[in-house]
XYZ file of N, CA, C and O in Angstrom:
628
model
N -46.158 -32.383 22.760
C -44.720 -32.447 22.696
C -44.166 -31.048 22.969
O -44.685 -30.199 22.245
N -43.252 -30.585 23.819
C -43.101 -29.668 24.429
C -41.137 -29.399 23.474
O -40.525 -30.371 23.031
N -40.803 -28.534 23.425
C -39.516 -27.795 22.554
C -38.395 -28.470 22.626
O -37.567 -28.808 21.780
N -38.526 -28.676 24.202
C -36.836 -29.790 24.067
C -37.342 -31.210 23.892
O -36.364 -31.952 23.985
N -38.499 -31.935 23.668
C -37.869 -32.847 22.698
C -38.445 -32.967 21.236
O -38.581 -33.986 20.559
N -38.770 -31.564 20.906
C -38.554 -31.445 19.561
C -37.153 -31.488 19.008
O -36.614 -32.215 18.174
N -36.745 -30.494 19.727
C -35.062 -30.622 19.810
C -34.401 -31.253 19.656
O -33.481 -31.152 18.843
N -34.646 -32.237 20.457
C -34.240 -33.287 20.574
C -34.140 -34.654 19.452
O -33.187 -35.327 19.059
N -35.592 -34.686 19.170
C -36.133 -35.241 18.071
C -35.258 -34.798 16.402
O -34.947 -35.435 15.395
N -35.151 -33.626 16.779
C -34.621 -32.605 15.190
C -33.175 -33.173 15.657
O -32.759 -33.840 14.710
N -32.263 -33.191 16.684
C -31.243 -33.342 16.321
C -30.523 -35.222 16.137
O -29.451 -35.592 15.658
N -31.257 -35.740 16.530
C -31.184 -36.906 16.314
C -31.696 -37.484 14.632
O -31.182 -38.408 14.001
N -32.621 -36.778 14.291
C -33.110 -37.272 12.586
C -31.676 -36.266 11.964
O -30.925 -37.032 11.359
N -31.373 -35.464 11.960
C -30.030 -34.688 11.591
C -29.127 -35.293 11.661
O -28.490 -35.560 10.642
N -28.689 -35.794 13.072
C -27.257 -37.036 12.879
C -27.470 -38.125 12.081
O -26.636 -38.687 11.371
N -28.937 -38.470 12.267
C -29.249 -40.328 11.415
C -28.842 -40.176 9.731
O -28.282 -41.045 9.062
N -29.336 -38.678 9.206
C -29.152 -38.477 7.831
C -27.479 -38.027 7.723
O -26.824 -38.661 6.896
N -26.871 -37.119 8.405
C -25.667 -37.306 8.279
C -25.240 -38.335 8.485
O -24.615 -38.454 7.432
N -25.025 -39.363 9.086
C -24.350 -40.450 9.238
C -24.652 -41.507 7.549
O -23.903 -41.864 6.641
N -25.909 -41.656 7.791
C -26.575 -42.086 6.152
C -25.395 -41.629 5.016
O -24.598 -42.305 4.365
N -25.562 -40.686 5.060
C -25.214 -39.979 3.782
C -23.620 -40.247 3.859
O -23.106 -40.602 2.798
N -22.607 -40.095 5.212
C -21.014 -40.406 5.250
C -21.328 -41.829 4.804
O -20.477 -41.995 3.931
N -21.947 -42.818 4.866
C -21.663 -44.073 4.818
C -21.735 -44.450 3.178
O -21.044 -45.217 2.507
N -23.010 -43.471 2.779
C -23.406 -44.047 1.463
C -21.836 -42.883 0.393
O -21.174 -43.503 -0.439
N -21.542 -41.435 0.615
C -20.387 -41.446 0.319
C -19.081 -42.495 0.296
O -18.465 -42.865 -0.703
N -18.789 -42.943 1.986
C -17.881 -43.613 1.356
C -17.794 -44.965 1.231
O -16.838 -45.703 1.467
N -19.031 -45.251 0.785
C -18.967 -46.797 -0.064
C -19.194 -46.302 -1.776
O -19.594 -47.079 -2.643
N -18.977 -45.402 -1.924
C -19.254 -44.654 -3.091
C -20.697 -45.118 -4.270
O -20.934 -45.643 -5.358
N -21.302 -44.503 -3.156
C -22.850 -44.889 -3.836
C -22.757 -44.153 -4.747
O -23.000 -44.659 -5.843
N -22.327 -42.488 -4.715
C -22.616 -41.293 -5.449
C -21.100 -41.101 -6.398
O -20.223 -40.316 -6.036
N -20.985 -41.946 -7.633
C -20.295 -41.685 -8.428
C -20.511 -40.863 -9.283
O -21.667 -40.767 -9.697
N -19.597 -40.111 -9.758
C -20.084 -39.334 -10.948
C -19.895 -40.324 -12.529
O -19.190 -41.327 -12.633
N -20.650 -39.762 -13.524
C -21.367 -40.609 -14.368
C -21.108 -39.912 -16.053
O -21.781 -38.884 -16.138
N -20.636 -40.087 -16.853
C -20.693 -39.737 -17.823
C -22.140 -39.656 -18.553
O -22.922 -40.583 -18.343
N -22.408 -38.927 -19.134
C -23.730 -38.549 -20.130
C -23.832 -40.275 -20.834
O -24.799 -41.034 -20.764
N -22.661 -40.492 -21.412
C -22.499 -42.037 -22.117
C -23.275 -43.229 -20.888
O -24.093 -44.076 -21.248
N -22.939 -43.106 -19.832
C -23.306 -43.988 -18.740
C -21.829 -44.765 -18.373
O -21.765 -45.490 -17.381
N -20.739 -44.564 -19.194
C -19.531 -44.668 -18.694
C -18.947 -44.395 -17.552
O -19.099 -43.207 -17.268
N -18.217 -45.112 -16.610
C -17.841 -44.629 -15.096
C -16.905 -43.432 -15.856
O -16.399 -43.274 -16.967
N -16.982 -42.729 -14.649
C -15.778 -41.587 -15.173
C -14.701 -41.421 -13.831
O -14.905 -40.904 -12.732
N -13.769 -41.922 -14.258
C -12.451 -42.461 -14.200
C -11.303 -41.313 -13.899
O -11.179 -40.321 -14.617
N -10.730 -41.498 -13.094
C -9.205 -40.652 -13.300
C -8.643 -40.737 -14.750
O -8.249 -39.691 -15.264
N -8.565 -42.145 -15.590
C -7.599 -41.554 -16.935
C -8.692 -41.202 -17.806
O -8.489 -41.524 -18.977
N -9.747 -40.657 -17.585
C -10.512 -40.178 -18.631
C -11.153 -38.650 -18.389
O -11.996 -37.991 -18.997
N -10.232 -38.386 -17.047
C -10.514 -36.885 -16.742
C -10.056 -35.631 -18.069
O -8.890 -35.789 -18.431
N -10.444 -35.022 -18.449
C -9.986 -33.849 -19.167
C -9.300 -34.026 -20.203
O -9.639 -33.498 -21.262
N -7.702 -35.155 -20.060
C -7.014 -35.424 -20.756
C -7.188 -35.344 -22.450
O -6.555 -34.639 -23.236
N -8.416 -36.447 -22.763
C -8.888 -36.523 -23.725
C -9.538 -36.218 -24.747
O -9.647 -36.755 -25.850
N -10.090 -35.046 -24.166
C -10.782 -33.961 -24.908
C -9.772 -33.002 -25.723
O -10.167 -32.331 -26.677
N -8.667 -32.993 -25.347
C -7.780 -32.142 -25.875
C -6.856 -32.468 -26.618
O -6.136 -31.700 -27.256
N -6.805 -33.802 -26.582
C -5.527 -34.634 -26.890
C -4.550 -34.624 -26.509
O -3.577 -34.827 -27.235
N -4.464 -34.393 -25.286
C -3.089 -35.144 -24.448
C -2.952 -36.699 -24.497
O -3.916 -37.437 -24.702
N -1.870 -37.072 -24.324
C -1.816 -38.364 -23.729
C -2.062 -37.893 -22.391
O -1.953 -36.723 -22.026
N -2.426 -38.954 -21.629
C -2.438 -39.124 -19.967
C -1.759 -39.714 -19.317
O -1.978 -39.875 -18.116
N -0.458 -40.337 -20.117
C 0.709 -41.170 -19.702
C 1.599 -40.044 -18.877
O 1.918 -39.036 -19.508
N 2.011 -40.167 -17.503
C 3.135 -39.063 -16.637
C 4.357 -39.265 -17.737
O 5.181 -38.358 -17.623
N 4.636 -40.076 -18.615
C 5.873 -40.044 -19.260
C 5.761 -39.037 -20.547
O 6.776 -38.684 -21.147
N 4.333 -38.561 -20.960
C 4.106 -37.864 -22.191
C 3.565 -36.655 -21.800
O 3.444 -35.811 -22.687
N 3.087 -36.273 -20.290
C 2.912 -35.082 -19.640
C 3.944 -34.046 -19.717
O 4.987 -34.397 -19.167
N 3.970 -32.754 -20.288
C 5.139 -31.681 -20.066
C 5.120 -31.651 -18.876
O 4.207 -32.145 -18.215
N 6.414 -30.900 -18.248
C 6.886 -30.963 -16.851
C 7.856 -29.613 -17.017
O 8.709 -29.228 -17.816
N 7.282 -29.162 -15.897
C 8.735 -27.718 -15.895
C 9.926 -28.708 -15.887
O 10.285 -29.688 -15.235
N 10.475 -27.775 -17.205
C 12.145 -27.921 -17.311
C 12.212 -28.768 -18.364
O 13.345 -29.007 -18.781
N 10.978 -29.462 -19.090
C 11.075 -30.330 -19.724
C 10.095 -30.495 -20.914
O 9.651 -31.511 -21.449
N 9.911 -29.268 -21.143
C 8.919 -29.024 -22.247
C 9.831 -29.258 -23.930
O 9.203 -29.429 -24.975
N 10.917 -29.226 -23.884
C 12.009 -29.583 -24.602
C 11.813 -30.740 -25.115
O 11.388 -30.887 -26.262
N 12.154 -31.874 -24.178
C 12.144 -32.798 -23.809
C 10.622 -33.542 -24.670
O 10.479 -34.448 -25.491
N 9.908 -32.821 -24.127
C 8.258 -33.092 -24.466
C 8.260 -33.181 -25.626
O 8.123 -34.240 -26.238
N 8.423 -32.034 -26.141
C 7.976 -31.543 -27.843
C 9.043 -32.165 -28.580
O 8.824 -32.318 -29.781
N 10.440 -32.660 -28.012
C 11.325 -33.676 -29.273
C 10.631 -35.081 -29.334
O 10.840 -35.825 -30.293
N 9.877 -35.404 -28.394
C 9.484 -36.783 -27.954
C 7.976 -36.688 -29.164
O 7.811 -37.570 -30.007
N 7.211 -35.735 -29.055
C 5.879 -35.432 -29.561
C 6.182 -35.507 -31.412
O 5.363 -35.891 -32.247
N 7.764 -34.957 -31.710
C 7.878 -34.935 -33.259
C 9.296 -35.724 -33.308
O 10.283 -35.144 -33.760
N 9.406 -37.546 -32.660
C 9.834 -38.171 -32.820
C 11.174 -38.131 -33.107
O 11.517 -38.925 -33.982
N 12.137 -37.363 -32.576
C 13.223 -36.640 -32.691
C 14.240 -37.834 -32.279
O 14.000 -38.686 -31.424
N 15.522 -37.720 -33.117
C 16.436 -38.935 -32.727
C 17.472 -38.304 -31.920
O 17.593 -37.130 -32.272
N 18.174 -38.584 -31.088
C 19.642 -38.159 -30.115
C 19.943 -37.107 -30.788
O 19.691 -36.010 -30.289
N 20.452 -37.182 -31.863
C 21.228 -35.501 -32.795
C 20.118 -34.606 -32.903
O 20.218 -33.428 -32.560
N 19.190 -35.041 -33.305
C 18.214 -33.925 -33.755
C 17.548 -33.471 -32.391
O 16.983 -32.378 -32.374
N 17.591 -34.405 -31.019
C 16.703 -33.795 -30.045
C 17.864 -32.363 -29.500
O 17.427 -31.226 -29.322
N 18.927 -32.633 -29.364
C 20.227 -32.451 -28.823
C 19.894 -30.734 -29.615
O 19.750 -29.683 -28.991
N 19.850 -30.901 -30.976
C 20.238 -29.333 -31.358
C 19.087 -28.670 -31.660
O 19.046 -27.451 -31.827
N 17.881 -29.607 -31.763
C 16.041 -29.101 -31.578
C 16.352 -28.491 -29.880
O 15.618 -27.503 -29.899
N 16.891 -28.501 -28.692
C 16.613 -28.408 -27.466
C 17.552 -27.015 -27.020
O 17.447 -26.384 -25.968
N 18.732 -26.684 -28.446
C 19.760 -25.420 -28.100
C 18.505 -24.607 -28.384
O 17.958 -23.873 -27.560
N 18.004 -24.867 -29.963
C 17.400 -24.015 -30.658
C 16.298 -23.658 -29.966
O 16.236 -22.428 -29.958
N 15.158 -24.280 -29.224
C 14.214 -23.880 -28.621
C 14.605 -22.965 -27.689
O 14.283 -21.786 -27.838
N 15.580 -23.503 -26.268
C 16.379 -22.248 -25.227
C 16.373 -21.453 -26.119
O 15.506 -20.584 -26.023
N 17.437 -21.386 -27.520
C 17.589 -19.704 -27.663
C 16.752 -19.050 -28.513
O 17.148 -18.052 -29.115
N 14.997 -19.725 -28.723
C 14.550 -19.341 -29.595
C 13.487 -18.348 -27.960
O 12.964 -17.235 -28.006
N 13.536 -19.278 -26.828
C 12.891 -18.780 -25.281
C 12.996 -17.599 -24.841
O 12.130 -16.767 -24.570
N 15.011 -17.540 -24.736
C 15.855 -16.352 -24.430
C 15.242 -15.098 -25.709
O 14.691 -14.029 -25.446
N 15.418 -15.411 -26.488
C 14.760 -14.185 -27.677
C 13.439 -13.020 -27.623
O 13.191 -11.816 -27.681
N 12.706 -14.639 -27.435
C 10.831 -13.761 -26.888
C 11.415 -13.586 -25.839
O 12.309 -12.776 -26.085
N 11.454 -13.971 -24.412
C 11.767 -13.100 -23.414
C 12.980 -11.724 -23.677
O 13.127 -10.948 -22.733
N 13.418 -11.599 -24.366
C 13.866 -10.627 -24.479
C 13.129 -9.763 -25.373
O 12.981 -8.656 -24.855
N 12.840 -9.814 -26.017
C 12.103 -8.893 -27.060
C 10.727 -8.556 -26.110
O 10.101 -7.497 -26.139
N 10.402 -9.826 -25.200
C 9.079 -9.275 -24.688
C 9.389 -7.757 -23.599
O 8.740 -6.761 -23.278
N 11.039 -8.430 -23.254
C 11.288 -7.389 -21.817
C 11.386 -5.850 -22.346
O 11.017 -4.851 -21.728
N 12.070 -5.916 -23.854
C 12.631 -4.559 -24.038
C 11.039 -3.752 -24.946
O 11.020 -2.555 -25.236
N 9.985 -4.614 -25.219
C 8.350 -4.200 -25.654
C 8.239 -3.362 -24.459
O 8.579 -2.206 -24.711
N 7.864 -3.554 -23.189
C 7.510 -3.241 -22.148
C 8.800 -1.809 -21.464
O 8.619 -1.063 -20.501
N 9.338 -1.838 -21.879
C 10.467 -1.254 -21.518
C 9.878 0.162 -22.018
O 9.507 1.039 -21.238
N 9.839 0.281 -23.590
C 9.182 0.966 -24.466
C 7.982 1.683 -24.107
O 7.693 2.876 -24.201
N 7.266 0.548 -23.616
C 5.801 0.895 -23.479
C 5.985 1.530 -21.722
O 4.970 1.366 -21.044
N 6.590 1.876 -21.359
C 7.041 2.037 -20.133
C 7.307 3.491 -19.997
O 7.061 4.102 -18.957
N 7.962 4.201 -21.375
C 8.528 4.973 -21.524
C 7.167 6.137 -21.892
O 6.508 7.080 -21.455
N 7.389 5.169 -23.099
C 5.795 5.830 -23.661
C 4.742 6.579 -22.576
O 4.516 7.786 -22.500
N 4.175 5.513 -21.771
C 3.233 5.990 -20.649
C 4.142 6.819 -19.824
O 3.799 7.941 -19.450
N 5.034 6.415 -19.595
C 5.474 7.520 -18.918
C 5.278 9.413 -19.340
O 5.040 10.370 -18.603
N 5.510 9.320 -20.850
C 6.348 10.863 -21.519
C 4.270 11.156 -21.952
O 3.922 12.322 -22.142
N 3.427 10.277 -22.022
C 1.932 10.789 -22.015
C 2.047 11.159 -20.651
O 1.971 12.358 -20.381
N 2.239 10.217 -19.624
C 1.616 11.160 -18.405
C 2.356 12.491 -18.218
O 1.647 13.492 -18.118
N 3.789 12.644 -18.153
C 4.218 13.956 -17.980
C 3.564 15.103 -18.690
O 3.317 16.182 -18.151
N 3.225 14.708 -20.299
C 2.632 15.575 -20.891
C 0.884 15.970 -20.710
O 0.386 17.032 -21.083
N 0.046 14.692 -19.965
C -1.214 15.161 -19.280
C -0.891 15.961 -17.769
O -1.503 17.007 -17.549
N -0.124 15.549 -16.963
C 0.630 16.415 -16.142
C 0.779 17.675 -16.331
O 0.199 18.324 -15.460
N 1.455 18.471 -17.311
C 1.870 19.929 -17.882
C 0.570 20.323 -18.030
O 0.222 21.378 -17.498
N -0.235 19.653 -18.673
C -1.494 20.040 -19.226
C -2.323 20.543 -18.056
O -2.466 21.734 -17.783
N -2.844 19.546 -17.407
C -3.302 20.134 -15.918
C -2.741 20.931 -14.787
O -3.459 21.281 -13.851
N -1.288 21.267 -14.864
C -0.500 21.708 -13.877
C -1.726 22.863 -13.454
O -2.515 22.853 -12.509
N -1.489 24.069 -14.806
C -1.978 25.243 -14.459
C -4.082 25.015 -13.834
O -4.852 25.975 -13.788
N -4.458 23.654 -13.491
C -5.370 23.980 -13.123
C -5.510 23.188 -11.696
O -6.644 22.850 -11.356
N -4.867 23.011 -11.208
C -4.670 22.137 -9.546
C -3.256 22.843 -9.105
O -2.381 23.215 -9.887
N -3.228 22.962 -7.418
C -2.380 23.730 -6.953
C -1.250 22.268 -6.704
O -1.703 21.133 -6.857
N 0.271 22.506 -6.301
C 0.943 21.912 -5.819
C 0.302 20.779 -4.805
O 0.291 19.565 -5.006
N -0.080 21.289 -3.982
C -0.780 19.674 -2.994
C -1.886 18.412 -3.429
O -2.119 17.308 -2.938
N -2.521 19.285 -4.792
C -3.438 18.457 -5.321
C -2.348 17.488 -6.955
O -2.582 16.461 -7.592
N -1.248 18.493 -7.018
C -0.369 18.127 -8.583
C 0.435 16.418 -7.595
O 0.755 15.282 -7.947
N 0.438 17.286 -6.162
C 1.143 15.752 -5.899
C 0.511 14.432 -5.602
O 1.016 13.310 -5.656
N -1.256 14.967 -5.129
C -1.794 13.611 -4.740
C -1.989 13.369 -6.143
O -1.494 12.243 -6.188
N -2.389 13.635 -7.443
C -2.475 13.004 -8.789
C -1.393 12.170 -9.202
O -1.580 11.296 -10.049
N -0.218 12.374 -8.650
C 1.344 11.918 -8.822
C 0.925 10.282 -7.848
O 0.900 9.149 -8.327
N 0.649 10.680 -6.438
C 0.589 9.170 -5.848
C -0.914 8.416 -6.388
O -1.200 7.317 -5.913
N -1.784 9.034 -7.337
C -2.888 8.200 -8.012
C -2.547 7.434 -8.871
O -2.639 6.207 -8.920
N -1.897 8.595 -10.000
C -1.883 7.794 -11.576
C -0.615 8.187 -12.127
O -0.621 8.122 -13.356
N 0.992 8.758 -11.384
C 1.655 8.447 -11.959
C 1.734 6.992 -12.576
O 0.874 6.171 -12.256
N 2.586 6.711 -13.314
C 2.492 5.206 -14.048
C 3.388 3.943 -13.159
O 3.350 2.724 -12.988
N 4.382 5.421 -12.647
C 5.057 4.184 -11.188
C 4.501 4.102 -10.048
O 5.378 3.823 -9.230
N 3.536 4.195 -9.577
C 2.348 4.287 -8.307
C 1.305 3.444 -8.648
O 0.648 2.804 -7.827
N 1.087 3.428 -10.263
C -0.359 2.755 -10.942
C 0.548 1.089 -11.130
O 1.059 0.640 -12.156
N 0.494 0.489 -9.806
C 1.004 -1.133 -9.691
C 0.065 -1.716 -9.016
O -1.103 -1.365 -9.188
N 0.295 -2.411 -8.392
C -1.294 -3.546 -7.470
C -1.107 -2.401 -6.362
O -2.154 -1.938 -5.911
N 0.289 -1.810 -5.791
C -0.469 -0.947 -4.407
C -1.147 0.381 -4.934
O -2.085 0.876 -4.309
N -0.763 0.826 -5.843
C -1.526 2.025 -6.358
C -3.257 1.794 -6.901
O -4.122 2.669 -6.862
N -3.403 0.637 -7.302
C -4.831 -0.032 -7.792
C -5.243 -0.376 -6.340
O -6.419 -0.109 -6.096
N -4.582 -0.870 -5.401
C -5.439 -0.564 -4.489
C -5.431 0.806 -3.498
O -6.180 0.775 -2.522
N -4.984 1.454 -3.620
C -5.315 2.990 -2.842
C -6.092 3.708 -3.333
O -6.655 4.599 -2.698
N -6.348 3.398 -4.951
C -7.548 3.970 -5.593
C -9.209 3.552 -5.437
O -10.269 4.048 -5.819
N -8.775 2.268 -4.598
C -10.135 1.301 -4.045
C -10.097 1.864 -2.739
O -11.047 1.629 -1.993
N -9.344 2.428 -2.421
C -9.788 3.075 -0.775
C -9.685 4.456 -0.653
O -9.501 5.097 0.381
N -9.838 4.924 -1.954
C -9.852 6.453 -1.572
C -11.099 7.121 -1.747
O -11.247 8.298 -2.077
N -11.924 6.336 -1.517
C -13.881 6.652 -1.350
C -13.953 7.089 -2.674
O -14.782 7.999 -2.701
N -13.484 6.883 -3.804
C -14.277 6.917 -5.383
C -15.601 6.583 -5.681
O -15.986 5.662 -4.960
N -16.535 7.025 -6.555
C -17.935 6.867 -6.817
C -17.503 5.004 -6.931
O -16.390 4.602 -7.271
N -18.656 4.117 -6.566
C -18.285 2.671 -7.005
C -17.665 1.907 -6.569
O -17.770 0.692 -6.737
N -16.806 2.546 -5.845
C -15.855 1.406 -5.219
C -16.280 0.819 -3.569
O -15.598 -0.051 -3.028
């Protein structure tokens, strides 16, 4: 038997098993199987382990997590109505308190770096005080500053 119709031979047993295998996929020979021997099902995906319902009517939904959680602690018209102010302005609060944390912590890193800054001034000249400024000032140190530090040939990277 000489190469091309080994070749030949190889690519024909290659299509016969691909073809095999599309057919036995989609007659769904190859189900997946619970440990139990239970089919495993779309409503028994994930849901249940956690205790969700799996009903789309008991699923949270952006915009409607409100909605969700008056439904979850059986809430009547009045009580969902002023359970749904109180949550918004309990939302508006942490987001605010989270914005003005960061604000802080903003400051903070900032008034350390100026003060590791001073510290090193007297030992790097002006051209080297400014490339440290486009490394690790704290407004440079964002996703483009994390990555210029991946391309500036560092040990590791």
């Amino acid at each position: 038997m000489n190469t091309k119709q080994k070749a030949v031979i190889a690519y024909l047993v290659i299509f016969f098993v691909g073809l095999l295998a599309g057919m036995m996929i989609s007659n769904r020979v190859f189900q997946p199987v619970e440990s139990s021997g239970v089919e495993y099902t779309e409503e028994r995906r994930g849901g249940e382990r956690f205790g969700w319902q799996r009903q789309r009517s008991e699923r949270p939904e952006r915009g409607s997590i409100g909605t969700f959680i008056s439904r979850r602690l059986n809430l009547d018209v009045e009580q969902e109505e002023h359970f749904i102010e109180q949550l918004e302005k309990y939302h508006v609060d942490v987001r605010q308190t989270i914005f003005e944390q960061r604000e802080k912590e903003k400051e903070v890193i900032l008034q350390k770096y100026l003060d590791f800054r001073e510290e090193v001034a007297e030992l790097l000249n002006e051209e080297q005080l400014q490339q440290l400024d486009t490394i690790v000032h704290p407004d440079s140190v964002r996703s483009s500053g994390i990555q210029r530090m991946r391309g500036s040939g560092r040990p590791g990277r």
